[in-house]
Amino acid sequence: MKVAPCPGVESTATEPPTEQIIATLHSAGATLLLPRIAGDRLDWVRCTRETVMAPGPMGILEPVGPSVDASALDSLDLWLVPALAVDASG
């Protein structure tokens, strides 16, 4: 399975934690493409358990390493996208 958590890998204090789902996907053998801010666009990095993460321009941890061609996004089986406009009242 190829998966892209988007747009942040490391959850912030006000977001649900993402570490466990990423660990579970790694254990299941999923290919993870994680985003990294590159100027005014996102680059995508193929990530493993060994991928180094570093704070990006927004202070969110981002993968360090070579980016993959954007065409890799065409073959994803699943996107994990934050619910940006959801609160306790719906």
mmCIF file of C-alpha atoms in Angstrom:
data_model
loop_
_atom_site.group_PDB
_atom_site.id
_atom_site.type_symbol
_atom_site.label_atom_id
_atom_site.label_comp_id
_atom_site.label_asym_id
_atom_site.label_seq_id
_atom_site.Cartn_x
_atom_site.Cartn_y
_atom_site.Cartn_z
ATOM 1 C CA MET A 1 0.000 0.000 0.000
ATOM 2 C CA LYS A 2 1.263 3.486 -0.825
ATOM 3 C CA VAL A 3 0.186 6.202 1.589
ATOM 4 C CA ALA A 4 0.668 9.970 1.877
ATOM 5 C CA PRO A 5 -0.054 11.606 5.201
ATOM 6 C CA CYS A 6 -0.730 15.247 4.328
ATOM 7 C CA PRO A 7 0.225 17.977 5.034
ATOM 8 C CA GLY A 8 2.020 17.460 8.352
ATOM 9 C CA VAL A 9 3.624 14.363 9.766
ATOM 10 C CA GLU A 10 4.259 15.475 13.301
ATOM 11 C CA SER A 11 1.025 16.495 14.965
ATOM 12 C CA THR A 12 0.908 19.720 16.942
ATOM 13 C CA ALA A 13 -0.477 20.062 20.466
ATOM 14 C CA THR A 14 -3.988 20.804 19.167
ATOM 15 C CA GLU A 15 -4.142 17.915 16.669
ATOM 16 C CA PRO A 16 -4.713 14.189 17.109
ATOM 17 C CA PRO A 17 -1.414 12.298 17.408
ATOM 18 C CA THR A 18 -0.071 10.800 14.179
ATOM 19 C CA GLU A 19 2.929 8.833 15.441
ATOM 20 C CA GLN A 20 1.016 5.576 16.032
ATOM 21 C CA ILE A 21 -0.664 5.455 12.631
ATOM 22 C CA ILE A 22 2.655 6.134 10.907
ATOM 23 C CA ALA A 23 4.325 3.355 12.936
ATOM 24 C CA THR A 24 1.455 0.970 12.107
ATOM 25 C CA LEU A 25 1.696 1.780 8.400
ATOM 26 C CA HIS A 26 5.465 1.175 8.475
ATOM 27 C CA SER A 27 4.872 -2.185 10.209
ATOM 28 C CA ALA A 28 2.328 -3.126 7.540
ATOM 29 C CA GLY A 29 4.919 -2.505 4.839
ATOM 30 C CA ALA A 30 3.290 0.624 3.439
ATOM 31 C CA THR A 31 5.312 3.038 1.342
ATOM 32 C CA LEU A 32 5.005 6.443 2.967
ATOM 33 C CA LEU A 33 5.430 9.714 1.120
ATOM 34 C CA LEU A 34 5.686 12.572 3.575
ATOM 35 C CA PRO A 35 5.489 16.270 2.683
ATOM 36 C CA ARG A 36 8.187 18.879 3.101
ATOM 37 C CA ILE A 37 7.694 22.608 2.494
ATOM 38 C CA ALA A 38 9.914 23.837 -0.342
ATOM 39 C CA GLY A 39 9.316 27.547 -0.842
ATOM 40 C CA ASP A 40 5.739 27.933 -2.094
ATOM 41 C CA ARG A 41 5.155 24.232 -2.821
ATOM 42 C CA LEU A 42 5.341 20.809 -1.167
ATOM 43 C CA ASP A 43 8.042 18.282 -1.973
ATOM 44 C CA TRP A 44 7.394 14.628 -1.171
ATOM 45 C CA VAL A 45 9.950 12.331 0.454
ATOM 46 C CA ARG A 46 9.794 8.521 0.589
ATOM 47 C CA CYS A 47 10.103 7.721 4.291
ATOM 48 C CA THR A 48 11.138 4.715 6.320
ATOM 49 C CA ARG A 49 11.547 4.201 10.056
ATOM 50 C CA GLU A 50 15.107 5.479 9.644
ATOM 51 C CA THR A 51 14.185 8.760 7.939
ATOM 52 C CA VAL A 52 15.553 11.756 9.816
ATOM 53 C CA MET A 53 12.975 14.414 10.672
ATOM 54 C CA ALA A 54 13.830 18.087 11.243
ATOM 55 C CA PRO A 55 11.768 21.220 11.941
ATOM 56 C CA GLY A 56 10.663 22.919 8.733
ATOM 57 C CA PRO A 57 9.752 26.569 8.117
ATOM 58 C CA MET A 58 6.443 26.192 10.013
ATOM 59 C CA GLY A 59 8.121 24.501 13.000
ATOM 60 C CA ILE A 60 6.582 21.110 12.093
ATOM 61 C CA LEU A 61 8.866 18.119 11.746
ATOM 62 C CA GLU A 62 9.526 17.302 8.091
ATOM 63 C CA PRO A 63 11.508 14.498 6.442
ATOM 64 C CA VAL A 64 15.123 15.066 5.444
ATOM 65 C CA GLY A 65 16.232 13.404 2.222
ATOM 66 C CA PRO A 66 15.792 13.471 -1.518
ATOM 67 C CA SER A 67 12.358 14.294 -2.863
ATOM 68 C CA VAL A 68 10.487 11.999 -5.245
ATOM 69 C CA ASP A 69 8.956 13.044 -8.538
ATOM 70 C CA ALA A 70 5.411 14.383 -8.129
ATOM 71 C CA SER A 71 4.164 11.615 -10.436
ATOM 72 C CA ALA A 72 4.630 9.219 -7.474
ATOM 73 C CA LEU A 73 1.483 10.784 -6.005
ATOM 74 C CA ASP A 74 -0.571 9.311 -8.867
ATOM 75 C CA SER A 75 -0.125 5.764 -7.557
ATOM 76 C CA LEU A 76 -1.124 6.327 -3.924
ATOM 77 C CA ASP A 77 -3.713 4.014 -2.390
ATOM 78 C CA LEU A 78 -4.581 6.275 0.547
ATOM 79 C CA TRP A 79 -4.283 9.937 1.570
ATOM 80 C CA LEU A 80 -4.428 10.980 5.215
ATOM 81 C CA VAL A 81 -5.682 14.561 5.293
ATOM 82 C CA PRO A 82 -6.317 16.700 8.386
ATOM 83 C CA ALA A 83 -9.856 17.749 9.154
ATOM 84 C CA LEU A 84 -9.203 21.473 9.057
ATOM 85 C CA ALA A 85 -12.774 22.656 9.741
ATOM 86 C CA VAL A 86 -14.071 20.217 12.362
ATOM 87 C CA ASP A 87 -14.748 20.922 16.006
ATOM 88 C CA ALA A 88 -16.726 19.362 18.867
ATOM 89 C CA SER A 89 -19.998 20.710 17.442
ATOM 90 C CA GLY A 90 -19.404 19.244 14.013
#
